[in-house]
CSV table of C-alpha atoms and ligand atoms in Angstrom, one decimal:
chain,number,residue,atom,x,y,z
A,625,UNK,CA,0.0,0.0,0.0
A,626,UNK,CA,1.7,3.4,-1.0
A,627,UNK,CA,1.9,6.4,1.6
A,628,UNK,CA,-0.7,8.2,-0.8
A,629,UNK,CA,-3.4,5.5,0.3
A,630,UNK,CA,-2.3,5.4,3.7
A,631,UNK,CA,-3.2,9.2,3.8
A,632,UNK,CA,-6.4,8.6,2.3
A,633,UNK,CA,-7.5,6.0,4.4
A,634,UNK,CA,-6.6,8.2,7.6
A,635,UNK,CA,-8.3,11.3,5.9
A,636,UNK,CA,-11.7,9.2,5.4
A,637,UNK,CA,-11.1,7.6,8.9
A,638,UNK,CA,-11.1,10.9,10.0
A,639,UNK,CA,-13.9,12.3,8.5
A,640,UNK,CA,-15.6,9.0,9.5
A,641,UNK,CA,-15.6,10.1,13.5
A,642,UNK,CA,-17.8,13.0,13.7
A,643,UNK,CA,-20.7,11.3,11.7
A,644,UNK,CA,-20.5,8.1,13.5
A,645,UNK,CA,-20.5,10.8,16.6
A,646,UNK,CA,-23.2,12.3,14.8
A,647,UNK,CA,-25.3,9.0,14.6
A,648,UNK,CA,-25.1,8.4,18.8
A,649,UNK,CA,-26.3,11.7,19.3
A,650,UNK,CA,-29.4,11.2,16.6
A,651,UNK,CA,-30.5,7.6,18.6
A,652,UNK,CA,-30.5,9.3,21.8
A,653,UNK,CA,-31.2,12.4,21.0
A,654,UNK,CA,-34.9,14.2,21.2
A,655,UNK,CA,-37.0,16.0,18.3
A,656,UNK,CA,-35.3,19.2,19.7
A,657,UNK,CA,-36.0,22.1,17.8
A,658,UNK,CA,-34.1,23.7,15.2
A,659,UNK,CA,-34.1,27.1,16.5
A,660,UNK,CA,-35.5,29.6,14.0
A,661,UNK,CA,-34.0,32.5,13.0
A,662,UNK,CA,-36.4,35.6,13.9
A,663,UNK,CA,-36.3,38.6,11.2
A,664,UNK,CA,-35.2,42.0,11.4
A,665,UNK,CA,-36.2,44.1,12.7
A,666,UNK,CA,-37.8,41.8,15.7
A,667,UNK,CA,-34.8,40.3,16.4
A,668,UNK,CA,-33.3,43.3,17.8
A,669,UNK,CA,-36.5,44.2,19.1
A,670,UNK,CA,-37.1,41.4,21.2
A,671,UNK,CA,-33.5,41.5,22.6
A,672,UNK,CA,-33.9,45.2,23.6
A,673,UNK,CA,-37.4,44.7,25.4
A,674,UNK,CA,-35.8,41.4,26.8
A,675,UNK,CA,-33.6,44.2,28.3
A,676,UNK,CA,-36.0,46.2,29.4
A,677,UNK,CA,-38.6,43.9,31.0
A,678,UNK,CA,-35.1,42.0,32.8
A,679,UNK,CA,-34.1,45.5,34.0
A,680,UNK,CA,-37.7,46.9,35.3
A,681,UNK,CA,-40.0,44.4,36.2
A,682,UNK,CA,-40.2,45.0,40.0
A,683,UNK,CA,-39.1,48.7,39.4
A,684,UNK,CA,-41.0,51.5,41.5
A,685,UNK,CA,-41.9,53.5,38.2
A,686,UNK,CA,-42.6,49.8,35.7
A,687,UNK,CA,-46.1,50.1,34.4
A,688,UNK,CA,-47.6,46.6,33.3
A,689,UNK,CA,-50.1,45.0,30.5
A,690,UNK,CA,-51.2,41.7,31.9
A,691,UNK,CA,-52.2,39.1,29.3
A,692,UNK,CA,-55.2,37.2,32.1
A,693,UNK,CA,-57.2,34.4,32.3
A,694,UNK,CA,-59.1,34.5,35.7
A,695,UNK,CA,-61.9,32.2,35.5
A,696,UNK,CA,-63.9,33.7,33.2
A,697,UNK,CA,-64.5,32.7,29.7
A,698,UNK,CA,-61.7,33.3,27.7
A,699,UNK,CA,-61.1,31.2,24.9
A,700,UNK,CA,-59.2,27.9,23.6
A,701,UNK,CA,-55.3,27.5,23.5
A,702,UNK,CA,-55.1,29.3,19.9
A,703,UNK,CA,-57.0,32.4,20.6
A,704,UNK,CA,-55.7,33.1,23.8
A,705,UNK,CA,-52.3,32.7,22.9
A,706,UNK,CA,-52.4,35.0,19.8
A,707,UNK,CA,-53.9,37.6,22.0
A,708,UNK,CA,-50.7,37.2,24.3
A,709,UNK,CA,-48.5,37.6,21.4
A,710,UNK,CA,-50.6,40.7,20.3
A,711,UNK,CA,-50.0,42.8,23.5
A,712,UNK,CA,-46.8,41.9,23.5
A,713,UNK,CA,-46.8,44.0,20.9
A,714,UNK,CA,-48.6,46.8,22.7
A,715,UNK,CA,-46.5,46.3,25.7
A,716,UNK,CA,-43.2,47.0,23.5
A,717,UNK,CA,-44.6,49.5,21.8
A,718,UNK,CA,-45.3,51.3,25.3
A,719,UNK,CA,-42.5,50.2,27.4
A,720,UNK,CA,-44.7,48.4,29.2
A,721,UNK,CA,-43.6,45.0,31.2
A,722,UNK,CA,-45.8,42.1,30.2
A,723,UNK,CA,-46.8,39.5,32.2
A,724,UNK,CA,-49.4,37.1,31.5
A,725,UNK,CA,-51.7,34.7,34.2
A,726,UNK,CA,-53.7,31.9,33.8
A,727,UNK,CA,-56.2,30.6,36.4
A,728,UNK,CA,-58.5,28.5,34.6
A,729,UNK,CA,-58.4,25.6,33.2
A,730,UNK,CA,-55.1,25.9,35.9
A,731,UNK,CA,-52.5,27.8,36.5
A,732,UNK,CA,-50.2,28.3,33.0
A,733,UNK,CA,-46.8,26.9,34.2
A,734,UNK,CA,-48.6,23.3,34.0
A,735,UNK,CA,-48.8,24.2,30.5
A,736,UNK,CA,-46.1,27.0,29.4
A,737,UNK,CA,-42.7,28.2,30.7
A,738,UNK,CA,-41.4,31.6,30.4
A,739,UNK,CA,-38.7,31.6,28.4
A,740,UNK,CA,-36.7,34.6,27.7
A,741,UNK,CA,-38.5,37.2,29.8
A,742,UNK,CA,-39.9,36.0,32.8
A,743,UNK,CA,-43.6,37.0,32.7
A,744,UNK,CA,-44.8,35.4,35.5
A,745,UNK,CA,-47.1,37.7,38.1
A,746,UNK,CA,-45.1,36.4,41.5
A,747,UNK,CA,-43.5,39.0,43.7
A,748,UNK,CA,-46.0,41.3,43.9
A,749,UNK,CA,-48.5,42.2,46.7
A,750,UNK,CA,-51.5,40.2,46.8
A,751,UNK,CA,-54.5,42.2,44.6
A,752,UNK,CA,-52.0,43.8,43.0
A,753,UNK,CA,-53.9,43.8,39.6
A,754,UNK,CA,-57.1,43.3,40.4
A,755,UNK,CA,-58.0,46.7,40.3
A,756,UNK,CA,-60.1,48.3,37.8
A,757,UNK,CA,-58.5,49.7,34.4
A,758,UNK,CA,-58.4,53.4,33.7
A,759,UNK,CA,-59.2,52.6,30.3
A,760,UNK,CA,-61.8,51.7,28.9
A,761,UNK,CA,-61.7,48.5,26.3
A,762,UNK,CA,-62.5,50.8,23.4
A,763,UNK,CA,-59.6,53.3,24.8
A,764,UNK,CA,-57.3,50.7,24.5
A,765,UNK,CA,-58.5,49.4,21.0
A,766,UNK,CA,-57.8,53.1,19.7
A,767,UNK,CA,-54.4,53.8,21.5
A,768,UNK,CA,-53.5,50.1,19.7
A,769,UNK,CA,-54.9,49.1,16.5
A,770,UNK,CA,-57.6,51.0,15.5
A,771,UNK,CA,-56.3,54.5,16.1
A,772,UNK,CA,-56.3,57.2,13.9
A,773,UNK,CA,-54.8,60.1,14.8
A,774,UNK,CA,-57.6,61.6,16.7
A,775,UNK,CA,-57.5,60.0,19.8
A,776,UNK,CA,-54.3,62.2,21.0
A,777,UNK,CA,-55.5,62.4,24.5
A,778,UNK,CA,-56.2,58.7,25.2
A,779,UNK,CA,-52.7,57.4,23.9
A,780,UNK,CA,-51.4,60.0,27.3
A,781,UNK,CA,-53.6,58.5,29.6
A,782,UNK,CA,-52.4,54.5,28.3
A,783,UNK,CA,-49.0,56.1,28.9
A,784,UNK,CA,-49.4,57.0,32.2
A,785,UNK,CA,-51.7,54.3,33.3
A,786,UNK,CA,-50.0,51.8,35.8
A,787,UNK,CA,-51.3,48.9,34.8
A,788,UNK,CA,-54.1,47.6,32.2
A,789,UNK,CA,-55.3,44.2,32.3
A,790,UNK,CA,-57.0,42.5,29.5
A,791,UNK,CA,-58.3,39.4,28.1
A,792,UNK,CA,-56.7,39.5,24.6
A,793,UNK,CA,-57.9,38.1,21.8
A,794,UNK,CA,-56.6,40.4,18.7
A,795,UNK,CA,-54.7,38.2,16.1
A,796,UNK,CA,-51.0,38.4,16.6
A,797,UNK,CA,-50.0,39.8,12.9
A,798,UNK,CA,-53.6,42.1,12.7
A,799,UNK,CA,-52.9,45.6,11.1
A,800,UNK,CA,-52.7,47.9,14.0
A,801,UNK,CA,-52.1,51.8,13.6
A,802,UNK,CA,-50.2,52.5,16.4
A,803,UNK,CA,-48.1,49.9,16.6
A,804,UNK,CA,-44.8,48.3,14.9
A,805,UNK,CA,-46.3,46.4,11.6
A,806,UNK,CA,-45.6,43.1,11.7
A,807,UNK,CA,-44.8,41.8,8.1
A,808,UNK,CA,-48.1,40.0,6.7
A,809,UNK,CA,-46.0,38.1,4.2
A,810,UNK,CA,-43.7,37.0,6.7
A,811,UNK,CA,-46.6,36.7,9.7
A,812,UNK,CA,-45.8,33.4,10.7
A,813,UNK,CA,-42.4,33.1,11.0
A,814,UNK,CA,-42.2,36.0,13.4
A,815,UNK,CA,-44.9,34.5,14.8
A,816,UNK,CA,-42.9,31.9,15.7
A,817,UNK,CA,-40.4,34.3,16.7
A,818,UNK,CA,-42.3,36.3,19.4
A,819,UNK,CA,-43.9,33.1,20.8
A,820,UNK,CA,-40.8,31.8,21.3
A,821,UNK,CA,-39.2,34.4,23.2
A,822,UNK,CA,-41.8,34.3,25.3
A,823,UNK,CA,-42.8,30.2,26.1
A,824,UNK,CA,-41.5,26.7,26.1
A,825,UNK,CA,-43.7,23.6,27.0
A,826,UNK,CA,-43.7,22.1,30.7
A,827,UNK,CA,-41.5,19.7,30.7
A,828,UNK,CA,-44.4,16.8,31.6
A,829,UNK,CA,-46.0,17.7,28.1
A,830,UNK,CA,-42.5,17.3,26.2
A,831,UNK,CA,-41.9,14.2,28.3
A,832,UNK,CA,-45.5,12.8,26.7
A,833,UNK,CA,-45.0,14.1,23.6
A,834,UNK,CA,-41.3,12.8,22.9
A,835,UNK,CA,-43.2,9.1,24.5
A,836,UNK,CA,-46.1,9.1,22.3
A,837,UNK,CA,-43.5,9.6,18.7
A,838,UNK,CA,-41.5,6.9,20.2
A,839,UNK,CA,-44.5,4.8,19.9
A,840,UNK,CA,-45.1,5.7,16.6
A,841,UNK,CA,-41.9,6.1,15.0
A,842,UNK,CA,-39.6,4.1,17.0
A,843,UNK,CA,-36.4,5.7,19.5
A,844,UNK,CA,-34.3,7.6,16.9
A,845,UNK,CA,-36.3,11.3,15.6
A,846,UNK,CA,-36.9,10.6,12.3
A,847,UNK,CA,-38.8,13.4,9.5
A,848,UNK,CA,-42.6,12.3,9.3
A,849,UNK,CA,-45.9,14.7,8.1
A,850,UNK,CA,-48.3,15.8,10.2
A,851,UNK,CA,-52.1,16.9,9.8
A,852,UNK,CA,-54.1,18.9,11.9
A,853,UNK,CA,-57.4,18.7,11.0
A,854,UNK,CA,-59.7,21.1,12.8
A,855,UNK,CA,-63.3,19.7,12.7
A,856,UNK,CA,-64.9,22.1,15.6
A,857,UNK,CA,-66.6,18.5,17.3
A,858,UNK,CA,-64.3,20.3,20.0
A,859,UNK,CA,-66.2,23.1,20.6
A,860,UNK,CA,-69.7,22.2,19.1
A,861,UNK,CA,-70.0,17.9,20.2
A,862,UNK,CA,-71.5,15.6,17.6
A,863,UNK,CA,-71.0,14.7,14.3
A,864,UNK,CA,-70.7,16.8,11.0
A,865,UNK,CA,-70.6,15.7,8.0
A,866,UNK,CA,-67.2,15.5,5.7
A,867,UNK,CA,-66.5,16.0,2.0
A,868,UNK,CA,-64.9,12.5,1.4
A,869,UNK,CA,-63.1,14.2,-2.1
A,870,UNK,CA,-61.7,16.6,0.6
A,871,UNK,CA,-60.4,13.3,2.6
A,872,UNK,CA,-58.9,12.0,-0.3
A,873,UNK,CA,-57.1,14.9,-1.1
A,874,UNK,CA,-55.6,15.5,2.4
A,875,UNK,CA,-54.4,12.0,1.7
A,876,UNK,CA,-52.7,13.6,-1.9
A,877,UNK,CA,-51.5,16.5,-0.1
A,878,UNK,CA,-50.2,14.4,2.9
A,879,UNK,CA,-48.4,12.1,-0.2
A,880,UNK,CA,-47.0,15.4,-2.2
A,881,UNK,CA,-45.6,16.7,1.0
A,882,UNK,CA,-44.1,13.4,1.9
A,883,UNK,CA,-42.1,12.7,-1.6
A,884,UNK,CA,-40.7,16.2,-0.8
A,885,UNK,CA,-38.9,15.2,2.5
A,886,UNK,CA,-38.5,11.4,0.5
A,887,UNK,CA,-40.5,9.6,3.3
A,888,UNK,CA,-42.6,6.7,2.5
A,889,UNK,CA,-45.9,6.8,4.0
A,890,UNK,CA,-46.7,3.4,4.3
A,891,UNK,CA,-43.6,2.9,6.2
A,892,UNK,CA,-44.0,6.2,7.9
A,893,UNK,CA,-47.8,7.0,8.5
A,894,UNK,CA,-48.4,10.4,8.8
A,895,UNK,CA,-50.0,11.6,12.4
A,896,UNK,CA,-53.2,12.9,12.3
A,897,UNK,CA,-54.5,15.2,15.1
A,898,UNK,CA,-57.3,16.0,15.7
A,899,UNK,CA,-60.5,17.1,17.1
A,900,UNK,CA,-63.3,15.0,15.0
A,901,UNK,CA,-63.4,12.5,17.6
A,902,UNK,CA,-65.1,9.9,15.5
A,903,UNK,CA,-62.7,10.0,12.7
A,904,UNK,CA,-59.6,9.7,15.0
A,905,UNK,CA,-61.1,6.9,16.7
A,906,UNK,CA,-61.1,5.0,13.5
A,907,UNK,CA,-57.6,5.7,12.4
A,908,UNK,CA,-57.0,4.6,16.2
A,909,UNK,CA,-57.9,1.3,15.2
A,910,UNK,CA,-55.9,1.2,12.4
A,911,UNK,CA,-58.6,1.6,9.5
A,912,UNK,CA,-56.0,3.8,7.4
A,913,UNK,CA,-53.0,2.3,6.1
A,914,UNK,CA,-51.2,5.6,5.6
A,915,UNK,CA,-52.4,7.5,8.5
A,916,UNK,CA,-51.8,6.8,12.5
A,917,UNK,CA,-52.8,9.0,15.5
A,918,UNK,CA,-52.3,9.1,19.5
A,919,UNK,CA,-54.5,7.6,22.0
A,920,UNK,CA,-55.7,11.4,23.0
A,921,UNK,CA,-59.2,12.5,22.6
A,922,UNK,CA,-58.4,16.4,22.0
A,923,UNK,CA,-60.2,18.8,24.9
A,924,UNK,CA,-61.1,22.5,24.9
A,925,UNK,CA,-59.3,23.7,27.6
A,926,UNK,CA,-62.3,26.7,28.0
A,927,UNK,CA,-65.3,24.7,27.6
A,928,UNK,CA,-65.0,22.1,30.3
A,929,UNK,CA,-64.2,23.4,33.3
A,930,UNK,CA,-67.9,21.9,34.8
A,931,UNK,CA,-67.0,18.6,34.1
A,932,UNK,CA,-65.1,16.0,35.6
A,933,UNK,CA,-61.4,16.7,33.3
A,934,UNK,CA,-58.1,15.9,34.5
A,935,UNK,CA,-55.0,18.0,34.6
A,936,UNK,CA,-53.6,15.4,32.4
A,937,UNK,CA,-56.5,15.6,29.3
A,938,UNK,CA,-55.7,19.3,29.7
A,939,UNK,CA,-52.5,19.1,29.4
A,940,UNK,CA,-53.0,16.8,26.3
A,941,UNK,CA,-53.9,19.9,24.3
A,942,UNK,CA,-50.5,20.8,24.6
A,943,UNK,CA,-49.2,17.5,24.1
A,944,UNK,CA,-51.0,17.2,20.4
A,945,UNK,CA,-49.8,20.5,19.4
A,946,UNK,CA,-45.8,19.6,20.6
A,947,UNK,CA,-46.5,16.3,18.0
A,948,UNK,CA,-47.5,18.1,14.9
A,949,UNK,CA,-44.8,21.2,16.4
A,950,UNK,CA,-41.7,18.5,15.9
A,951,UNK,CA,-43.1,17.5,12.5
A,952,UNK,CA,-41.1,17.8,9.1
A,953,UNK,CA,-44.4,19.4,7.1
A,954,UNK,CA,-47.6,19.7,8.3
A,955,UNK,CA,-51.2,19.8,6.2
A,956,UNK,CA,-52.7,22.9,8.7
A,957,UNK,CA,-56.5,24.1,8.7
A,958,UNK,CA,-58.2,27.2,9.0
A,959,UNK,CA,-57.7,27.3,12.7
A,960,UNK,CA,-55.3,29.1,15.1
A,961,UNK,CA,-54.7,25.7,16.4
A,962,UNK,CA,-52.8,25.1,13.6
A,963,UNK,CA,-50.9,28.4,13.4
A,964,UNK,CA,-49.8,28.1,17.1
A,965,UNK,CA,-48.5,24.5,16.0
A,966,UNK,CA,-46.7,26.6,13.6
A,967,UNK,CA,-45.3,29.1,15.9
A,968,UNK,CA,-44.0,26.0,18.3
A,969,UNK,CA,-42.0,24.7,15.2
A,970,UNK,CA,-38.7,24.5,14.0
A,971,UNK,CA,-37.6,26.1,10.8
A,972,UNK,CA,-37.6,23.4,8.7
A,973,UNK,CA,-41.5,23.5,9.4
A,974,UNK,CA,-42.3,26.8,8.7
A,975,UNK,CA,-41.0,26.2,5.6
A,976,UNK,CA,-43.3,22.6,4.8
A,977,UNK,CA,-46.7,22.9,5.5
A,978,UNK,CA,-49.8,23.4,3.6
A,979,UNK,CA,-53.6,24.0,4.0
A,980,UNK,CA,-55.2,20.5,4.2
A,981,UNK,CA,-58.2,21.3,1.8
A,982,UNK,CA,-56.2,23.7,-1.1
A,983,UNK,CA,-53.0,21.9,-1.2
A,984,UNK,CA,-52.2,24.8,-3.5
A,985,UNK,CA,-51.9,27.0,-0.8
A,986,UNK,CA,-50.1,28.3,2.2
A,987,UNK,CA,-51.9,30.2,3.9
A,988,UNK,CA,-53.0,29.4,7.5
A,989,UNK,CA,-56.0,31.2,8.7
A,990,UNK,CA,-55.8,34.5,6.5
A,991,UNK,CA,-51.8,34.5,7.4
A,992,UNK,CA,-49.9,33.9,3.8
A,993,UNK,CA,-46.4,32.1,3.6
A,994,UNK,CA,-43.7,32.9,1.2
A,995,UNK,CA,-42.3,30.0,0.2
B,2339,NAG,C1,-45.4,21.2,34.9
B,2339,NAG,O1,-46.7,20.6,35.1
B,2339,NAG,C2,-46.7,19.7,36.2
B,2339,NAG,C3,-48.1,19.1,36.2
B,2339,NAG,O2,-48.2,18.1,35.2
B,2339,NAG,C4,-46.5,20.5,37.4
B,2339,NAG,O3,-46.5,19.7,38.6
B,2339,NAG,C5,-45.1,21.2,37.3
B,2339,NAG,O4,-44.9,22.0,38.5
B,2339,NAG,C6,-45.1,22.0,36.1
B,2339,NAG,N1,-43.7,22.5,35.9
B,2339,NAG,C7,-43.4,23.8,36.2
B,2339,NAG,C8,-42.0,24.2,36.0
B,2339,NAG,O5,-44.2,24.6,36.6
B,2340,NAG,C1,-61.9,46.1,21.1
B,2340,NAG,O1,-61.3,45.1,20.3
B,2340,NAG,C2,-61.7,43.8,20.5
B,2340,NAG,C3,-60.9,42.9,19.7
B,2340,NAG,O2,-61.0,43.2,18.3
B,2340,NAG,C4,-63.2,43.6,20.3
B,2340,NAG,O3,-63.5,42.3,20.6
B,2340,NAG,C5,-63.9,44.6,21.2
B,2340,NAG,O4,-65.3,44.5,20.8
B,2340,NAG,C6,-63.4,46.0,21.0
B,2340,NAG,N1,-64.1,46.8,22.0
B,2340,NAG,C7,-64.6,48.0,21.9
B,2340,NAG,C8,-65.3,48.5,23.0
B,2340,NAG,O5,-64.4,48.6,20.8
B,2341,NAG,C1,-61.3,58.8,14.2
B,2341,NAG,O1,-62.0,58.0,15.2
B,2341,NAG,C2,-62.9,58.7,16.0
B,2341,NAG,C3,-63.4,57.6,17.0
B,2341,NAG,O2,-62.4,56.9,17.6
B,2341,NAG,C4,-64.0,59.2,15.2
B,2341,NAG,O3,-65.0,59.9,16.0
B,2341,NAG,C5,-63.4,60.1,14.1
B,2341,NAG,O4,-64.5,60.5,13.2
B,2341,NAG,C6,-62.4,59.4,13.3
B,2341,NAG,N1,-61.7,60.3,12.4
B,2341,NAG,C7,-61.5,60.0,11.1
B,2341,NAG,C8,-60.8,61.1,10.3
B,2341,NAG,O5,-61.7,58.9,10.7
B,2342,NAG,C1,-56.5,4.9,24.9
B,2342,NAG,O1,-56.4,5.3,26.2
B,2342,NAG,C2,-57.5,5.0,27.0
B,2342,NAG,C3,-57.2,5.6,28.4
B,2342,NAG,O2,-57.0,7.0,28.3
B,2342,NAG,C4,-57.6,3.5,27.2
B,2342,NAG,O3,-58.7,3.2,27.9
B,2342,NAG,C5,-57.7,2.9,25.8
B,2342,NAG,O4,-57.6,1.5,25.9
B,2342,NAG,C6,-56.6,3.3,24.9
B,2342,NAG,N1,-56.8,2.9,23.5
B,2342,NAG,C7,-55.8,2.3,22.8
B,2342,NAG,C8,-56.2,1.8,21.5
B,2342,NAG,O5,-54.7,2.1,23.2
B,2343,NAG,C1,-63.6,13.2,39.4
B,2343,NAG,O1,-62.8,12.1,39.1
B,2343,NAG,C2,-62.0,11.5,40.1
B,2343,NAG,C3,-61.2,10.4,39.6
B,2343,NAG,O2,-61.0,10.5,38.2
B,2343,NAG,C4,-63.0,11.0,41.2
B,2343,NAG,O3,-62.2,10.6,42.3
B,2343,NAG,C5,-63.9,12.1,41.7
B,2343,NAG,O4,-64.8,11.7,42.6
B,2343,NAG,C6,-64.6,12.8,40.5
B,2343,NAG,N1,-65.4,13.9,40.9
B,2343,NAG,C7,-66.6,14.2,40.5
B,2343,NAG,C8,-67.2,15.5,41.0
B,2343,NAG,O5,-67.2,13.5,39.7
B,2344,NAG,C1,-55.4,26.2,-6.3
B,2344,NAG,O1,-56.0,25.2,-7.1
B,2344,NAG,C2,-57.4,25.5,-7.4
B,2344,NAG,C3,-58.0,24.4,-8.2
B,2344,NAG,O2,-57.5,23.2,-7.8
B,2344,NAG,C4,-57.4,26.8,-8.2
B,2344,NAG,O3,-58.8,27.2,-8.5
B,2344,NAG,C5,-56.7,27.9,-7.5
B,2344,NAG,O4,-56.6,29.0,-8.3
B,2344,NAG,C6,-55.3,27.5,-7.0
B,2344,NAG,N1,-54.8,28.5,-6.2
B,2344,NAG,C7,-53.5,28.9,-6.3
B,2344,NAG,C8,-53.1,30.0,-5.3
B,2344,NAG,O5,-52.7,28.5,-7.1
């Protein structure tokens, strides 16, 4: 053997370590995220308000918007959530230190962490913001997103109020004339960005998740489609009925998406989540060949507090939407369910997903993606 092919031999040795290296990590490792790379000019402007909220939360002069949920109605996971990311607009906007609080279903850590800003409301004295506002709802609207110049007087009163407290329920990305635009051709990616910075999932809901893809998928993360097929039996019980050309076209779409990321669906089912109960009963039992699903019958976390639910199916909400989060490409519907699934992804994710019916399209409730 000449000294050339020794060298050669060494060189590809070499270069042999880090994948081998690189396999170990893969079987034991977790569908961790690919962190996603947040725009300008909210990458800057996330890190100075991180700043700011670090610096001034218990400050004698802060002044505070507080995202709530205490007890009263105030709306599933997706609509609550895109209200929090929507003041955190306001709150940036006005220098004000966000904090959000959930009571009901339970209290939000069993469901979200703070992640780069801690918002929780601890520290401060008890009643603290249960006062009333000094602002009317429609006050606010103005000095926020539906201002127009005229309302001069009541943008100096939100600046000097203390505190406001609010149920939010505004769409993240929604035009608002008083604040920072947020990019509607670029909506969901800095989406993902501001949801992010401010949340991961408790740990027991990760824990669940990463358990129930084991199942399905064996130990090592592997690329697999996801559909979330929003059916309302959630909110509205009973059964409605189903366009079965749209059902065969998810199955298309589910395909197309597949052949793009080269997986093979009949030896890698996509996951199907949903809230049809029916329907995901019967992929339960393995009726589809190219589809599979987890033993979880999906839960509004809003609409039943009066029965009997456990901590556990309510966490479960969570634990569907880390499952189609970790996913490759996802078919989404017209839901903010499947936008927030969206703004828990990795990159490679908000870059692969389509609408379940129009495979055509992108666009996930009114938001549009460039691809
Ligand atoms: C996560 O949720 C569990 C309930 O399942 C709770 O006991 C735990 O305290 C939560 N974790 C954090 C960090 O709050
Ligand atoms: C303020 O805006 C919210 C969200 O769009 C809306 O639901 C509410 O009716 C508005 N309130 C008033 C008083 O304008
Ligand atoms: C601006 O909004 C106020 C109510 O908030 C309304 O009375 C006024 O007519 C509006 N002005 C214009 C120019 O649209
Ligand atoms: C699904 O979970 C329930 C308990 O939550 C259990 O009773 C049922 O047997 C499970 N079904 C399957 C197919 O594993
Ligand atoms: C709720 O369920 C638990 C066990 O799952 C049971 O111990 C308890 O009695 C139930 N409470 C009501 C009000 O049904
Ligand atoms: C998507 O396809 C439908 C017909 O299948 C067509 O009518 C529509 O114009 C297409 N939309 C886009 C954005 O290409």
């Amino acid at each position: 053997m000449t000294t050339q092919n020794n060298v050669i031999i060494w060189v590809v040795a070499l270069m042999m370590i880090p994948l081998q290296r690189q396999e170990q990590l893969l079987v034991v490792g977790s569908y961790s995220s690919t962190a996603i790379e947040c725009p300008e000019p909210h990458r800057t402007i996330l890190q100075q308000y991180k700043d700011f909220h670090n610096k001034n939360k218990y400050s004698p002069n802060a002044q505070y918007l507080v995202e709530e949920c205490w007890n009263n109605g105030c709306a599933g996971a997706g609509d609550r959530i895109r209200g929090a990311l929507f003041t955190l607009r306001v709150a940036i906007q006005y220098k004000k230190i966000w904090l959000i609080d959930w009571t009901r279903p339970a209290p939000i850590t069993n469901f979200l962490i703070h992640n780069e800003v801690d918002w929780r409301v601890t520290g401060f004295p008890d009643n603290f913001f249960k006062e009333p506002n000094t602002l009317t709802l429609d006050e606010f609207n103005a000095t926020t997103f539906h201002g127009n110049g005229s309302e001069a007087a009541v943008v100096e009163k939100f600046m000097a109020a203390k505190k406001y407290v609010i149920i939010g329920a505004q769409h993240f990305e929604d035009r608002a004339t008083r604040l920072n635009p947020v990019d509607p051709e670029h909506a969901i990616e800095i989406g993902a960005c501001y949801f992010q910075f401010l949340f991961k999932l408790n740990d027991t809901i990760v824990k669940s998740g990463e358990s129930h893809l084991r199942e399905l998928y064996g130990p090592a993360p592997v690329d697999y489609v996801a559909w979330h097929w929003r059916h309302m039996d959630v909110d509205f019980p009973g059964e409605k009925p189903l366009l079965v050309s749209q059902l065969a076209g998810a199955l298309d779409c589910g395909r197309t998406l597949a052949a793009e990321i080269k997986v093979d669906l009949v030896r890698r089912p996509m996951v199907l989540i949903t809230d049809f109960h029916v329907f995901r009963q019967f992929v339960m039992r393995g009726e589809f060949q190219n589809i599979r699903t987890i033993n979880i019958t999906a839960q509004h976390i809003d609409r039943d507090s009066n029965k009997n639910v456990t901590m556990q199916s309510y966490q479960e909400v969570f634990v569907d939407l880390y499952v189609l989060s970790r996913a490759r490409c996802m078919l989404t519907s017209w839901s903010g369910y499947s936008k927030l699934a969206l703004w828990m992804g990795t990159a490679p994710l908000l870059k692969c997903h389509r609408d379940w019916v129009h495979c055509n399209i992108t666009t996930v409730q009114n938001v549009k993606r460039i691809r």
